[in-house]
Amino acid sequence: MGFLRYDSDFMLFLGRLADLMWLNILCLICSIPIVTFGAAVSAKYYTAMKLERGEATGVTKAFFHSFKQNLIQNTWLSIIVIVVVFLFGWNWLLVYGGTLTNTIVIGLLSIFSVMFAITVFCMFPMLARFEATNFAAFRNALVFGIVHLPRVVIGVAVSVAPLIIGYYNFKWLWLIWLGISTLALYYNAIFFIKKFQILEEKTFGEVQNPYDPDHVPSDDELKPLSIVSEDEAEDTDEAEESEAAEADDNAEAEDTADEAADNNDENNEVSDDEVEK
């Protein structure tokens, strides 16, 4: 029964499912304070994507590494998301209560609700891989979601499905949530890996060595990448060129000073010889 061997594809698959289940549980526990749900989701996708690329040295260690690294920014973003969700929820209560009946307003509310859901779905996984300001995080996530709209809609639906199914089967809610959320995490992690790799190649160039199974990533490699605009990139290049030119000038000045010092030494030696004569 070779499929029961610890290194068989079947056992490796079960191990991967167990890791993803544990990630969902860690994410749920760390989301209990509510305002930390963004950091928890970001850490979950950070670790899941590393697992799929074969780079995670430990599930729990990688999760809390990302959780602590992005806690402050993601907490602020989580607060913003909670406030916006409250506003949307309040307006939808007015719609269902019959207070808000304007068709145009309801249509706009539906469009903005979908756009916001897409943005939130993409934002925290993107922050797990790339560094960005708060405004850039919302902007980049919205653009990413619109570009990959069909696939993102499927991802949102799969992520929300366990809650809807569990609502009608409350007795088995925890089991339904854990099972479907694990499959959704696996499905979404593969999607984000592929799209992020394309984005990285366009931004940073082709990856020379994307995966080495024996490589243990350092702390610097675990840090997220940063995406900058073309203007910011040009400013950075100009600053680097200026620093390089300044360094060259300093080096030339040092060489000139050394030559002057050598000439002085030679003159002093000649003077000493003349005195002795």
Short mmCIF file of C-alpha atoms in Angstrom, two decimals:
data_model
loop_
_atom_site.label_atom_id
_atom_site.label_comp_id
_atom_site.label_asym_id
_atom_site.label_seq_id
_atom_site.Cartn_x
_atom_site.Cartn_y
_atom_site.Cartn_z
CA MET A 1 0.00 0.00 0.00
CA GLY A 2 2.37 2.60 -1.31
CA PHE A 3 -0.16 5.42 -1.09
CA LEU A 4 0.06 5.21 2.73
CA ARG A 5 3.77 5.93 2.72
CA TYR A 6 4.61 9.23 4.41
CA ASP A 7 6.18 10.57 1.20
CA SER A 8 3.41 9.44 -1.17
CA ASP A 9 1.36 12.00 -3.10
CA PHE A 10 -1.74 11.02 -1.16
CA MET A 11 -0.14 11.58 2.25
CA LEU A 12 1.47 14.83 1.10
CA PHE A 13 -1.95 16.01 -0.06
CA LEU A 14 -3.48 15.15 3.31
CA GLY A 15 -0.64 16.97 5.04
CA ARG A 16 -1.24 20.05 2.90
CA LEU A 17 -4.97 19.96 3.73
CA ALA A 18 -4.13 19.72 7.43
CA ASP A 19 -1.82 22.74 7.14
CA LEU A 20 -4.51 24.78 5.37
CA MET A 21 -7.11 23.77 7.98
CA TRP A 22 -4.74 24.88 10.73
CA LEU A 23 -4.22 28.18 8.90
CA ASN A 24 -7.97 28.79 8.84
CA ILE A 25 -8.19 28.04 12.56
CA LEU A 26 -5.29 30.40 13.32
CA CYS A 27 -6.94 33.08 11.20
CA LEU A 28 -10.24 32.65 13.04
CA ILE A 29 -8.58 32.84 16.47
CA CYS A 30 -6.54 35.93 15.58
CA SER A 31 -9.66 37.60 14.14
CA ILE A 32 -11.54 37.45 17.45
CA PRO A 33 -10.66 41.09 18.34
CA ILE A 34 -12.41 42.00 15.00
CA VAL A 35 -9.99 44.85 14.18
CA THR A 36 -7.19 42.32 13.62
CA PHE A 37 -9.04 40.32 10.98
CA GLY A 38 -7.09 42.04 8.19
CA ALA A 39 -3.72 41.06 9.63
CA ALA A 40 -5.02 37.52 10.19
CA VAL A 41 -6.29 37.15 6.61
CA SER A 42 -3.07 38.62 5.22
CA ALA A 43 -0.99 36.22 7.31
CA LYS A 44 -3.17 33.31 6.22
CA TYR A 45 -2.61 33.99 2.54
CA TYR A 46 1.07 34.80 3.12
CA THR A 47 1.60 31.35 4.62
CA ALA A 48 -0.68 29.53 2.16
CA MET A 49 1.16 30.99 -0.83
CA LYS A 50 4.51 30.04 0.70
CA LEU A 51 3.23 26.51 1.28
CA GLU A 52 2.21 26.19 -2.35
CA ARG A 53 5.62 27.49 -3.47
CA GLY A 54 7.39 25.16 -1.05
CA GLU A 55 9.01 28.04 0.86
CA ALA A 56 7.34 27.84 4.29
CA THR A 57 9.69 26.59 7.01
CA GLY A 58 6.79 26.18 9.44
CA VAL A 59 3.08 27.01 9.20
CA THR A 60 2.64 28.60 12.62
CA LYS A 61 5.98 30.41 12.51
CA ALA A 62 5.33 31.89 9.06
CA PHE A 63 1.78 32.89 10.02
CA PHE A 64 2.78 34.85 13.10
CA HIS A 65 5.79 36.34 11.30
CA SER A 66 3.46 37.94 8.77
CA PHE A 67 0.82 38.73 11.39
CA LYS A 68 3.25 40.76 13.50
CA GLN A 69 4.90 42.37 10.49
CA ASN A 70 1.65 43.75 9.04
CA LEU A 71 -0.37 44.16 12.24
CA ILE A 72 -0.34 47.96 12.49
CA GLN A 73 -1.19 48.78 8.87
CA ASN A 74 -3.74 46.00 8.51
CA THR A 75 -5.42 47.00 11.77
CA TRP A 76 -6.02 50.51 10.42
CA LEU A 77 -7.27 49.07 7.15
CA SER A 78 -9.53 46.69 9.06
CA ILE A 79 -11.07 49.61 10.97
CA ILE A 80 -11.74 51.40 7.67
CA VAL A 81 -13.32 48.25 6.24
CA ILE A 82 -15.51 47.77 9.32
CA VAL A 83 -16.76 51.37 9.13
CA VAL A 84 -17.57 51.07 5.41
CA VAL A 85 -19.29 47.70 5.94
CA PHE A 86 -21.38 49.27 8.70
CA LEU A 87 -22.43 52.09 6.35
CA PHE A 88 -23.29 49.68 3.55
CA GLY A 89 -25.15 47.42 5.96
CA TRP A 90 -27.17 50.32 7.33
CA ASN A 91 -28.22 51.35 3.81
CA TRP A 92 -29.17 47.78 2.89
CA LEU A 93 -31.30 47.58 6.04
CA LEU A 94 -33.11 50.69 4.81
CA VAL A 95 -33.65 48.97 1.46
CA TYR A 96 -35.06 45.78 3.00
CA GLY A 97 -37.12 47.81 5.45
CA GLY A 98 -38.78 49.69 2.62
CA THR A 99 -37.44 53.09 3.68
CA LEU A 100 -35.07 53.39 0.73
CA THR A 101 -36.95 52.71 -2.51
CA ASN A 102 -35.15 54.84 -5.09
CA THR A 103 -34.14 52.50 -7.92
CA ILE A 104 -31.11 54.54 -8.95
CA VAL A 105 -29.80 54.73 -5.38
CA ILE A 106 -30.30 50.98 -4.93
CA GLY A 107 -28.48 50.30 -8.21
CA LEU A 108 -25.53 52.49 -7.20
CA LEU A 109 -25.50 50.88 -3.76
CA SER A 110 -25.32 47.43 -5.39
CA ILE A 111 -22.45 48.44 -7.68
CA PHE A 112 -20.41 50.03 -4.89
CA SER A 113 -21.08 47.08 -2.59
CA VAL A 114 -19.73 44.64 -5.19
CA MET A 115 -16.72 46.85 -5.91
CA PHE A 116 -15.95 47.11 -2.22
CA ALA A 117 -16.25 43.33 -1.71
CA ILE A 118 -13.85 42.74 -4.61
CA THR A 119 -11.40 45.30 -3.22
CA VAL A 120 -11.37 43.79 0.27
CA PHE A 121 -11.02 40.26 -1.13
CA CYS A 122 -7.89 41.22 -3.09
CA MET A 123 -6.37 43.79 -0.71
CA PHE A 124 -5.16 41.63 2.16
CA PRO A 125 -3.62 38.87 0.00
CA MET A 126 -1.81 41.61 -1.97
CA LEU A 127 -0.48 43.11 1.27
CA ALA A 128 0.79 39.64 2.14
CA ARG A 129 3.11 39.88 -0.86
CA PHE A 130 3.63 43.59 -1.60
CA GLU A 131 4.21 46.72 0.44
CA ALA A 132 1.89 49.68 -0.22
CA THR A 133 0.44 52.72 1.49
CA ASN A 134 -3.15 52.55 2.74
CA PHE A 135 -4.51 54.47 -0.25
CA ALA A 136 -2.40 52.46 -2.71
CA ALA A 137 -3.59 49.22 -1.08
CA PHE A 138 -7.25 50.04 -1.84
CA ARG A 139 -6.42 51.37 -5.31
CA ASN A 140 -4.23 48.43 -6.35
CA ALA A 141 -6.71 45.90 -4.99
CA LEU A 142 -9.59 47.49 -6.90
CA VAL A 143 -7.61 47.57 -10.16
CA PHE A 144 -6.43 43.99 -9.65
CA GLY A 145 -9.98 42.84 -8.94
CA ILE A 146 -11.41 44.56 -12.02
CA VAL A 147 -8.68 43.15 -14.29
CA HIS A 148 -9.37 39.62 -13.02
CA LEU A 149 -13.07 40.17 -12.37
CA PRO A 150 -14.55 36.74 -13.34
CA ARG A 151 -12.01 34.80 -11.28
CA VAL A 152 -12.24 37.20 -8.33
CA VAL A 153 -16.05 36.93 -8.28
CA ILE A 154 -15.70 33.14 -8.11
CA GLY A 155 -13.18 33.53 -5.28
CA VAL A 156 -15.53 35.79 -3.32
CA ALA A 157 -18.42 33.37 -3.87
CA VAL A 158 -16.38 30.37 -2.73
CA SER A 159 -15.20 32.27 0.36
CA VAL A 160 -18.74 33.31 1.33
CA ALA A 161 -20.33 29.95 0.48
CA PRO A 162 -19.56 28.19 3.81
CA LEU A 163 -21.30 30.96 5.78
CA ILE A 164 -24.42 30.80 3.60
CA ILE A 165 -24.55 26.99 3.66
CA GLY A 166 -23.82 26.92 7.39
CA TYR A 167 -26.66 29.37 8.04
CA TYR A 168 -29.15 26.77 6.81
CA ASN A 169 -27.26 23.91 8.49
CA PHE A 170 -26.23 25.59 11.71
CA LYS A 171 -25.61 22.30 13.50
CA TRP A 172 -22.75 21.51 11.12
CA LEU A 173 -21.60 25.09 10.64
CA TRP A 174 -18.08 24.56 12.03
CA LEU A 175 -17.47 21.47 9.87
CA ILE A 176 -18.91 23.08 6.72
CA TRP A 177 -16.89 26.24 7.33
CA LEU A 178 -13.64 24.37 7.92
CA GLY A 179 -14.02 22.08 4.90
CA ILE A 180 -15.12 24.62 2.30
CA SER A 181 -12.81 27.36 3.65
CA THR A 182 -9.85 25.02 3.32
CA LEU A 183 -10.67 24.22 -0.31
CA ALA A 184 -11.31 27.92 -0.98
CA LEU A 185 -7.94 28.86 0.54
CA TYR A 186 -6.16 26.29 -1.62
CA TYR A 187 -7.99 27.48 -4.74
CA ASN A 188 -7.46 31.18 -4.06
CA ALA A 189 -3.81 30.78 -3.02
CA ILE A 190 -2.95 29.16 -6.36
CA PHE A 191 -4.76 31.94 -8.20
CA PHE A 192 -2.92 34.70 -6.33
CA ILE A 193 0.45 32.97 -6.80
CA LYS A 194 0.04 32.86 -10.58
CA LYS A 195 -1.20 36.44 -10.91
CA PHE A 196 1.34 37.85 -8.45
CA GLN A 197 4.16 36.10 -10.29
CA ILE A 198 3.09 37.80 -13.53
CA LEU A 199 2.88 41.13 -11.70
CA GLU A 200 6.32 40.63 -10.15
CA GLU A 201 7.89 39.78 -13.52
CA LYS A 202 6.42 42.93 -15.06
CA THR A 203 7.57 45.06 -12.14
CA PHE A 204 10.88 43.50 -11.04
CA GLY A 205 11.88 41.36 -14.01
CA GLU A 206 11.95 37.61 -14.48
CA VAL A 207 12.66 35.53 -11.39
CA GLN A 208 15.93 33.67 -11.91
CA ASN A 209 15.49 31.01 -9.21
CA PRO A 210 11.85 30.90 -8.13
CA TYR A 211 12.06 27.72 -6.06
CA ASP A 212 14.84 25.85 -4.33
CA PRO A 213 13.50 23.06 -2.05
CA ASP A 214 16.66 23.10 0.09
CA HIS A 215 16.73 26.88 0.50
CA VAL A 216 15.79 28.32 3.89
CA PRO A 217 14.58 31.93 3.44
CA SER A 218 16.22 34.64 5.52
CA ASP A 219 14.39 37.43 7.35
CA ASP A 220 15.08 39.80 4.45
CA GLU A 221 13.55 37.36 1.97
CA LEU A 222 10.46 37.01 4.15
CA LYS A 223 9.79 40.75 3.91
CA PRO A 224 7.09 41.73 1.41
CA LEU A 225 8.02 43.21 -1.94
CA SER A 226 7.10 46.79 -2.74
CA ILE A 227 5.42 48.08 -5.87
CA VAL A 228 6.09 51.69 -6.79
CA SER A 229 4.75 53.85 -9.56
CA GLU A 230 6.86 54.89 -12.57
CA ASP A 231 7.36 58.40 -11.15
CA GLU A 232 8.49 56.99 -7.82
CA ALA A 233 10.81 54.58 -9.64
CA GLU A 234 12.32 57.43 -11.66
CA ASP A 235 12.84 59.49 -8.51
CA THR A 236 14.51 56.50 -6.87
CA ASP A 237 16.77 55.96 -9.89
CA GLU A 238 17.74 59.64 -9.96
CA ALA A 239 18.52 59.56 -6.25
CA GLU A 240 20.66 56.44 -6.69
CA GLU A 241 22.50 58.02 -9.65
CA SER A 242 23.09 61.19 -7.60
CA GLU A 243 24.44 59.15 -4.70
CA ALA A 244 26.70 57.19 -7.08
CA ALA A 245 28.01 60.43 -8.66
CA GLU A 246 28.64 61.90 -5.21
CA ALA A 247 30.49 58.76 -4.19
CA ASP A 248 32.64 58.98 -7.34
CA ASP A 249 33.42 62.65 -6.61
CA ASN A 250 34.41 61.77 -3.07
CA ALA A 251 36.62 58.96 -4.35
CA GLU A 252 38.31 61.33 -6.83
CA ALA A 253 38.82 63.90 -4.10
CA GLU A 254 40.41 61.26 -1.88
CA ASP A 255 42.69 60.17 -4.74
CA THR A 256 43.71 63.79 -5.36
CA ALA A 257 44.43 64.27 -1.68
CA ASP A 258 46.51 61.09 -1.62
CA GLU A 259 48.50 62.24 -4.67
CA ALA A 260 49.09 65.64 -3.07
CA ALA A 261 50.26 63.94 0.12
CA ASP A 262 52.64 61.71 -1.89
CA ASN A 263 54.04 64.76 -3.72
CA ASN A 264 54.60 66.55 -0.40
CA ASP A 265 56.42 63.52 0.94
CA GLU A 266 58.63 63.41 -2.16
CA ASN A 267 59.40 67.15 -1.86
CA ASN A 268 60.26 66.72 1.79
CA GLU A 269 62.61 63.86 0.94
CA VAL A 270 64.32 66.00 -1.73
CA SER A 271 64.72 68.87 0.74
CA ASP A 272 66.26 66.56 3.33
CA ASP A 273 68.76 65.27 0.75
CA GLU A 274 69.75 68.82 -0.17
CA VAL A 275 70.25 69.72 3.48
CA GLU A 276 72.49 66.70 4.01
CA LYS A 277 74.58 67.67 0.97
#
